[in-house]
mmCIF file of C-alpha atoms in Angstrom:
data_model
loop_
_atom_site.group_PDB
_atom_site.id
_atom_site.type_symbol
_atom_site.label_atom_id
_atom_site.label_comp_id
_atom_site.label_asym_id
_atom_site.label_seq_id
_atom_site.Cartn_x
_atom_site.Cartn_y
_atom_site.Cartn_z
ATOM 1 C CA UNK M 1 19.278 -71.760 63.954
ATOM 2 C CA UNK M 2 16.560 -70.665 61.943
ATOM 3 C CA UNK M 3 15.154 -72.797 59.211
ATOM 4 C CA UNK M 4 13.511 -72.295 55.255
ATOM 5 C CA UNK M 5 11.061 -69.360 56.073
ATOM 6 C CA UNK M 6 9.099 -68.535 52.670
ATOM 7 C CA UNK M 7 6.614 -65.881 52.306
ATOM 8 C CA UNK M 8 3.759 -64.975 52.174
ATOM 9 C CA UNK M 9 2.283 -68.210 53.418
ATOM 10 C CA UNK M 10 -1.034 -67.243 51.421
ATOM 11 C CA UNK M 11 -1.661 -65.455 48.099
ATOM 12 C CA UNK M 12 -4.948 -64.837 46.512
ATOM 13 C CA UNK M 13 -4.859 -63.475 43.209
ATOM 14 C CA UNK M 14 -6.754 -62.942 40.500
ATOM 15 C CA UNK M 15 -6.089 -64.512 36.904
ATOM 16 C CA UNK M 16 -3.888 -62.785 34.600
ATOM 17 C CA UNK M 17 -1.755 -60.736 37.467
ATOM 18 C CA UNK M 18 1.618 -61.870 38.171
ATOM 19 C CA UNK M 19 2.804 -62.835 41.536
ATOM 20 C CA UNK M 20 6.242 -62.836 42.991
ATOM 21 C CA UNK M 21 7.182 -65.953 46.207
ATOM 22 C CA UNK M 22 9.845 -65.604 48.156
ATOM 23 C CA UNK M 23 12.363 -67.876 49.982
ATOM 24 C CA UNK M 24 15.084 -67.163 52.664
ATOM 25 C CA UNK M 25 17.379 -70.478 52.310
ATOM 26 C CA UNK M 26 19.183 -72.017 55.715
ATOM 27 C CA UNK M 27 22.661 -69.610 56.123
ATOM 28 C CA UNK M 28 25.204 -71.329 54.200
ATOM 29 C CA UNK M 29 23.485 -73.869 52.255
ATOM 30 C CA UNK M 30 24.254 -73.874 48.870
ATOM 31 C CA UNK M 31 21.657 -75.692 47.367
ATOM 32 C CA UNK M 32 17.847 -74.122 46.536
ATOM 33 C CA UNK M 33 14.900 -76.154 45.293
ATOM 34 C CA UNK M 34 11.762 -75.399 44.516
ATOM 35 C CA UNK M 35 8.294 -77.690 44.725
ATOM 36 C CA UNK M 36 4.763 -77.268 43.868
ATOM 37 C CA UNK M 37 2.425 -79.720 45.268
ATOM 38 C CA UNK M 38 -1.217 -78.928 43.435
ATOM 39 C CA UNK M 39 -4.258 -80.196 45.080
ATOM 40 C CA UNK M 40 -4.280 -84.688 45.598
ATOM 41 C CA UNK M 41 -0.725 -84.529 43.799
ATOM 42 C CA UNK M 42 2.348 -85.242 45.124
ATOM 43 C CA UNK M 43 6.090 -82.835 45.039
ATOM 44 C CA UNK M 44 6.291 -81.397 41.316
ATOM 45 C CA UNK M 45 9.904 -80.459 41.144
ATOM 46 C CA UNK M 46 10.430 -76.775 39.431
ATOM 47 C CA UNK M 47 13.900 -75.559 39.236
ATOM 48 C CA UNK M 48 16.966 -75.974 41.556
ATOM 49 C CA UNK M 49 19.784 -73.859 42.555
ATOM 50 C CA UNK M 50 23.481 -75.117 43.489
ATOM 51 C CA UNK M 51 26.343 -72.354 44.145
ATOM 52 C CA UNK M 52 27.187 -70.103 41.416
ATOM 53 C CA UNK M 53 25.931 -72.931 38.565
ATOM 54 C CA UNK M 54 23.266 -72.405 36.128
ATOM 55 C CA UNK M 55 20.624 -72.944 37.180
ATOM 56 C CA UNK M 56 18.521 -76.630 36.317
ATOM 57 C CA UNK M 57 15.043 -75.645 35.252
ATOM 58 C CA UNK M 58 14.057 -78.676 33.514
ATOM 59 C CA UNK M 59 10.722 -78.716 36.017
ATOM 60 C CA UNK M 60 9.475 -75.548 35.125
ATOM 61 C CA UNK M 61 6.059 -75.710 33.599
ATOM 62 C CA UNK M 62 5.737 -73.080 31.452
ATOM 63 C CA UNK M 63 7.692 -69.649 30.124
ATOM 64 C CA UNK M 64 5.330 -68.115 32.425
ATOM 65 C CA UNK M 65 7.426 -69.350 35.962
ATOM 66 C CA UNK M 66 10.722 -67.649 36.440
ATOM 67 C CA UNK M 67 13.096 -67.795 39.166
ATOM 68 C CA UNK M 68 16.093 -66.119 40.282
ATOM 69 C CA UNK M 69 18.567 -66.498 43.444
ATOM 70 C CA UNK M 70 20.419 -63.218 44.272
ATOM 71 C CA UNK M 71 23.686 -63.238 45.897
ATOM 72 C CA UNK M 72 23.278 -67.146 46.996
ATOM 73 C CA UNK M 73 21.234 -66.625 49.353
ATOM 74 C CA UNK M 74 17.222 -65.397 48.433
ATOM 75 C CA UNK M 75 15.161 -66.742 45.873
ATOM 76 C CA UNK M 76 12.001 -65.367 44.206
ATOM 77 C CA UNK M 77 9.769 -67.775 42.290
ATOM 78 C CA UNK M 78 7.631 -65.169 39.828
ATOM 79 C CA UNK M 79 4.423 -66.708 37.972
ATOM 80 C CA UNK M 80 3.482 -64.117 35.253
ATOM 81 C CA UNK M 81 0.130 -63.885 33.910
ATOM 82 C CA UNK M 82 -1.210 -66.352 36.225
ATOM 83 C CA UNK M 83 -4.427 -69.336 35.710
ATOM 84 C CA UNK M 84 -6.423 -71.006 37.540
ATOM 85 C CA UNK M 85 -4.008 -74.157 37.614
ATOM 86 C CA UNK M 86 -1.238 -72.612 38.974
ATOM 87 C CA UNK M 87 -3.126 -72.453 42.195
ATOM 88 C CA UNK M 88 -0.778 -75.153 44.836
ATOM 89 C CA UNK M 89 1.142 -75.047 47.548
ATOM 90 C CA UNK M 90 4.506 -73.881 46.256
ATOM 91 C CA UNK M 91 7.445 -75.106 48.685
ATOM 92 C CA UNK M 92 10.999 -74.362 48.724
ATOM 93 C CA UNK M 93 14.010 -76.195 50.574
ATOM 94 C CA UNK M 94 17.491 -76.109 50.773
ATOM 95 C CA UNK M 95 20.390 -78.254 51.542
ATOM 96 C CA UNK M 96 23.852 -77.817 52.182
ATOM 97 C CA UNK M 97 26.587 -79.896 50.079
ATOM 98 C CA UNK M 98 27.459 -82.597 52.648
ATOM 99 C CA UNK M 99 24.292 -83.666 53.325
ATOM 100 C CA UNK M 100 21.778 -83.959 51.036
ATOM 101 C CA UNK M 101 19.129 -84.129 53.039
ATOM 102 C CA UNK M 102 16.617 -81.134 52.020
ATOM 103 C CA UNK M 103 15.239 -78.638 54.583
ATOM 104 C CA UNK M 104 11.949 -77.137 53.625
ATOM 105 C CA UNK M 105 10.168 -74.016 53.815
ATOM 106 C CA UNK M 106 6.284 -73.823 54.966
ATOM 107 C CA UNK M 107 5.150 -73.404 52.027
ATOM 108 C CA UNK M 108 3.225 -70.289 50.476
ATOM 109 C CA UNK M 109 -0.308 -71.768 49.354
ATOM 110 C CA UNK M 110 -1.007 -70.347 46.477
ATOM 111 C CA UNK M 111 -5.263 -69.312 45.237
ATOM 112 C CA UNK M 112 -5.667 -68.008 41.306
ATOM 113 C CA UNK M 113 -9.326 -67.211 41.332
ATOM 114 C CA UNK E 1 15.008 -90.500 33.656
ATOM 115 C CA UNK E 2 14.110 -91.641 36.964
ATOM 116 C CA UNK E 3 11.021 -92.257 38.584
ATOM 117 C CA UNK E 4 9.493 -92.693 41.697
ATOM 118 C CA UNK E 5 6.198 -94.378 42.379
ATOM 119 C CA UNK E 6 3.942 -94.413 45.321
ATOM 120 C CA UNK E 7 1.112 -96.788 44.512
ATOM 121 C CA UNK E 8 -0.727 -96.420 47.490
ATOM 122 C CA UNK E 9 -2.437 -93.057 47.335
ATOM 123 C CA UNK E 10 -3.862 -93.905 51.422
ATOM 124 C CA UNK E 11 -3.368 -95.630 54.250
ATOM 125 C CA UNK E 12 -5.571 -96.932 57.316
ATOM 126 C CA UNK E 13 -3.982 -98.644 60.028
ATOM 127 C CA UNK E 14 -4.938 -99.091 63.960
ATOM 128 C CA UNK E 15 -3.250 -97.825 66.860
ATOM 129 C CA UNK E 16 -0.475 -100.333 67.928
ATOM 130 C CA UNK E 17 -0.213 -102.052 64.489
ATOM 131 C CA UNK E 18 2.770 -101.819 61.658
ATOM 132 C CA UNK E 19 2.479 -99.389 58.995
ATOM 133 C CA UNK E 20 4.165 -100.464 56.055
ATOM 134 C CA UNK E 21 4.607 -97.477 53.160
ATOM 135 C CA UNK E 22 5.997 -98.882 49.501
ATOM 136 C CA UNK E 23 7.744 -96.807 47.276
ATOM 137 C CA UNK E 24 9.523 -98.080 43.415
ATOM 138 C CA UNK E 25 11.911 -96.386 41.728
ATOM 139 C CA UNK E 26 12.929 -96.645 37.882
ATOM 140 C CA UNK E 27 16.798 -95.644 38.080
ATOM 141 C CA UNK E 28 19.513 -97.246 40.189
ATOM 142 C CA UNK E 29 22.175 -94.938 41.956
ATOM 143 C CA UNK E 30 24.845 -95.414 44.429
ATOM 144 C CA UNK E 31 23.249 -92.843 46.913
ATOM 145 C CA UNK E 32 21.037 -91.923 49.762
ATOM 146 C CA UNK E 33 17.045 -93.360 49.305
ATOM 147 C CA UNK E 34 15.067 -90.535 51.660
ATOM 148 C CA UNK E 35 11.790 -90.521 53.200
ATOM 149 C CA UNK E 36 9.934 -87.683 54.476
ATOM 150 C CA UNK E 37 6.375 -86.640 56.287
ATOM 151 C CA UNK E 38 3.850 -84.236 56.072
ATOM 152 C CA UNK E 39 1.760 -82.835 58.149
ATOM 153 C CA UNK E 40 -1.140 -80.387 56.762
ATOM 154 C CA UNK E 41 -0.181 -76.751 56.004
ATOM 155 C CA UNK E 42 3.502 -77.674 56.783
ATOM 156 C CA UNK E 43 6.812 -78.845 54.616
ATOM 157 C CA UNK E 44 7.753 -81.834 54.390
ATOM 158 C CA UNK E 45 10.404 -83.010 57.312
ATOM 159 C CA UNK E 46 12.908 -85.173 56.994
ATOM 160 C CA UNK E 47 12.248 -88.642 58.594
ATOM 161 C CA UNK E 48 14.782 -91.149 57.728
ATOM 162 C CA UNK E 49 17.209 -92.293 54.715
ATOM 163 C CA UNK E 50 19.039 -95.342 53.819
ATOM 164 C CA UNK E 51 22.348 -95.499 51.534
ATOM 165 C CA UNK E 52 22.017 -97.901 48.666
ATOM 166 C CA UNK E 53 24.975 -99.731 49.779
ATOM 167 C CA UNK E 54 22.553 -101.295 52.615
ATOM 168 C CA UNK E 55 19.776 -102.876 52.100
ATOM 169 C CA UNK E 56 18.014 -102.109 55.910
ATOM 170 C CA UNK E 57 18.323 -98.527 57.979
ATOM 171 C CA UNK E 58 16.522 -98.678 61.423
ATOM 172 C CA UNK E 59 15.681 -95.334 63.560
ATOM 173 C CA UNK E 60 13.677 -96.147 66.485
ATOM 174 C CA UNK E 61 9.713 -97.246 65.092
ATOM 175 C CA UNK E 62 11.064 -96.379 61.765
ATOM 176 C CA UNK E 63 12.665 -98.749 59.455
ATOM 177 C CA UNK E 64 13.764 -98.720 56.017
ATOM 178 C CA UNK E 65 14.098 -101.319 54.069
ATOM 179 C CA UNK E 66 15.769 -101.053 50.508
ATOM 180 C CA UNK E 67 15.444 -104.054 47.694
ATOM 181 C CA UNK E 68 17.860 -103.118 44.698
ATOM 182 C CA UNK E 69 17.070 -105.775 42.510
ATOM 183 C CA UNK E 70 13.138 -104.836 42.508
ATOM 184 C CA UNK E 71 14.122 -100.996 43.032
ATOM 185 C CA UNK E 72 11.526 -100.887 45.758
ATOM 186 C CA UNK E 73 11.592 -98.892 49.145
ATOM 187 C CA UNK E 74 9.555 -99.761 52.117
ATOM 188 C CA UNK E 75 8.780 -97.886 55.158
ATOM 189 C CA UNK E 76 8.149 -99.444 58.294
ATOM 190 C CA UNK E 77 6.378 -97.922 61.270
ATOM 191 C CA UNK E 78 5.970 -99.775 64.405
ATOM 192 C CA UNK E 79 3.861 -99.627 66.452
ATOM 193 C CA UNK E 80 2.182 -97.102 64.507
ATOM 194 C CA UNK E 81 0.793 -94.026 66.898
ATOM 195 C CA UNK E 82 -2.358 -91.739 65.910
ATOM 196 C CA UNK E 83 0.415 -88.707 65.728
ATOM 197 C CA UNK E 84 1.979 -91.188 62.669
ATOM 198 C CA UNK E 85 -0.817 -89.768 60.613
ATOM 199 C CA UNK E 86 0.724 -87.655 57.824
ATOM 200 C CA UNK E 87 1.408 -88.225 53.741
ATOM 201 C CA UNK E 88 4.524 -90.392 53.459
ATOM 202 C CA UNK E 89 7.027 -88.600 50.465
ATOM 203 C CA UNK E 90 10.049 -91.301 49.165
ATOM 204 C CA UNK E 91 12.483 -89.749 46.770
ATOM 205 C CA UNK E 92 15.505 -90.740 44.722
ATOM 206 C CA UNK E 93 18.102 -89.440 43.628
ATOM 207 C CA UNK E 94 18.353 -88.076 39.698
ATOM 208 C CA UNK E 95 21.557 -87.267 38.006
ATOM 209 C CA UNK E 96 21.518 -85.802 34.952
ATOM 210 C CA UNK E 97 23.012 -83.728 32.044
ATOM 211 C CA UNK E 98 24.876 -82.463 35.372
ATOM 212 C CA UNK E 99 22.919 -81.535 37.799
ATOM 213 C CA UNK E 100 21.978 -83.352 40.930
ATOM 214 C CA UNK E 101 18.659 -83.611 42.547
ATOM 215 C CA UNK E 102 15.668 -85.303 44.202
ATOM 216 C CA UNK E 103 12.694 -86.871 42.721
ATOM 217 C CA UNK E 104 9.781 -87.236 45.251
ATOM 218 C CA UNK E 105 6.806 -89.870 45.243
ATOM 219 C CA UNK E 106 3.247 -88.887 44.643
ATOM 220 C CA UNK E 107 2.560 -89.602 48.493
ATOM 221 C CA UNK E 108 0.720 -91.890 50.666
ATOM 222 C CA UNK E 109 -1.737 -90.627 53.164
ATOM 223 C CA UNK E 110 -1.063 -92.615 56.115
ATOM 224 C CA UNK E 111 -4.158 -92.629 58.798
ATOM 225 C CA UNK E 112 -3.677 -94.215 62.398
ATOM 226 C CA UNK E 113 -6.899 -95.142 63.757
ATOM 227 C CA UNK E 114 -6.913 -94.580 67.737
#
């Protein structure tokens, strides 16, 4: 079956706009995550999704990241107001509940100029 | 609050030879120690895990090995092949206030020479 797809795989913006990424999960996996990994760093965990819970988004960096999951199934990571070092490779995965191994996306790389 | 530490930020090793990949954790957990690789401009795949109830998991040139009393993860690769070269993630698990989750390692670049 089809895997994580995320998109778009590469966003350029400019500083100050806000930008909007967007994951399609495995079918039936309950579980969302997303990851930044900035430049010589390694996974920065930002917020995770599991069923209909609230939502953990103790790795958010700022008020500026938001992220929503409608339905279960699709999540959108927004960045609001963006800078310069928010530019990374922002990666999402998901897993289902009986294993916890986590399936990830390709990643959409991420350029704040 | 756990923690995961890769200490080695890189990795050179020759064609034929054993990689070995170290990874320490802060927090103990009865629960699945993962490792996963990454090649460039991809995610991360899943390569192997091993339950804390064992302290060894073996997958063809890939084994685990798991010391609880010095919360430190190793990753074996032998013999190491040139398409081996990727950045090594380890991650424990994190349970807290609850929620369940993942914490990954920093990374370590692995290079196999040819």
């Amino acid at each position: 079956g089809a895997g994580v797809s995320q998109s778009p795989s590469n966003k350029v913006t400019e500083k100050g706009k806000d930008v909007e990424l967007r994951c399609d999960p495995i079918s039936g996996h309950t579980a969302l995550y997303w990851y930044r990994q900035s430049l010589g760093q390694g996974l920065e965990f930002l917020i995770y999704f599991q069923g209909n819970s609230a939502p953990d988004k103790s790795g958010l960096p700022s008020d500026r990241f938001s992220a929503e999951r409608t339905g279960g199934s699709v999540s959108t990571l927004t960045i609001q107001r963006t800078q310069q070092e928010d530019s990374a490779v922002y990666l999402c995965a998901s897993s289902s509940t009986v294993s916890n191994t986590q399936y990830f996306g390709p990643g959409t790389r991420l350029t704040v100029l | 609050d756990q923690q995961v530490k890769q200490n080695s930020p890189s990795l050179s090793v020759q064609e034929g030879r054993i990689s070995i990949l170290n990874c320490d954790y802060t927090n103990s957990m009865f629960d699945y120690f993962l490792w996963y690789k990454k090649y460039p401009a991809e995610g991360p795949t899943f390569l192997i895990s091993i339950s804390s109830i064992k302290d060894k998991n073996e997958d063809g040139r890939f084994t685990v090995f798991l010391n609880k009393s010095a919360k430190h993860l190793s990753l074996h690769i032998v013999p190491s092949q040139p398409g081996d070269s990727a950045v090594y993630f380890c991650a424990a698990p994190r349970f807290t206030s609850g929620t369940y989750k993942y914490i990954f390692g920093t990374g370590t670049r692995l290079k196999v020479l040819a």
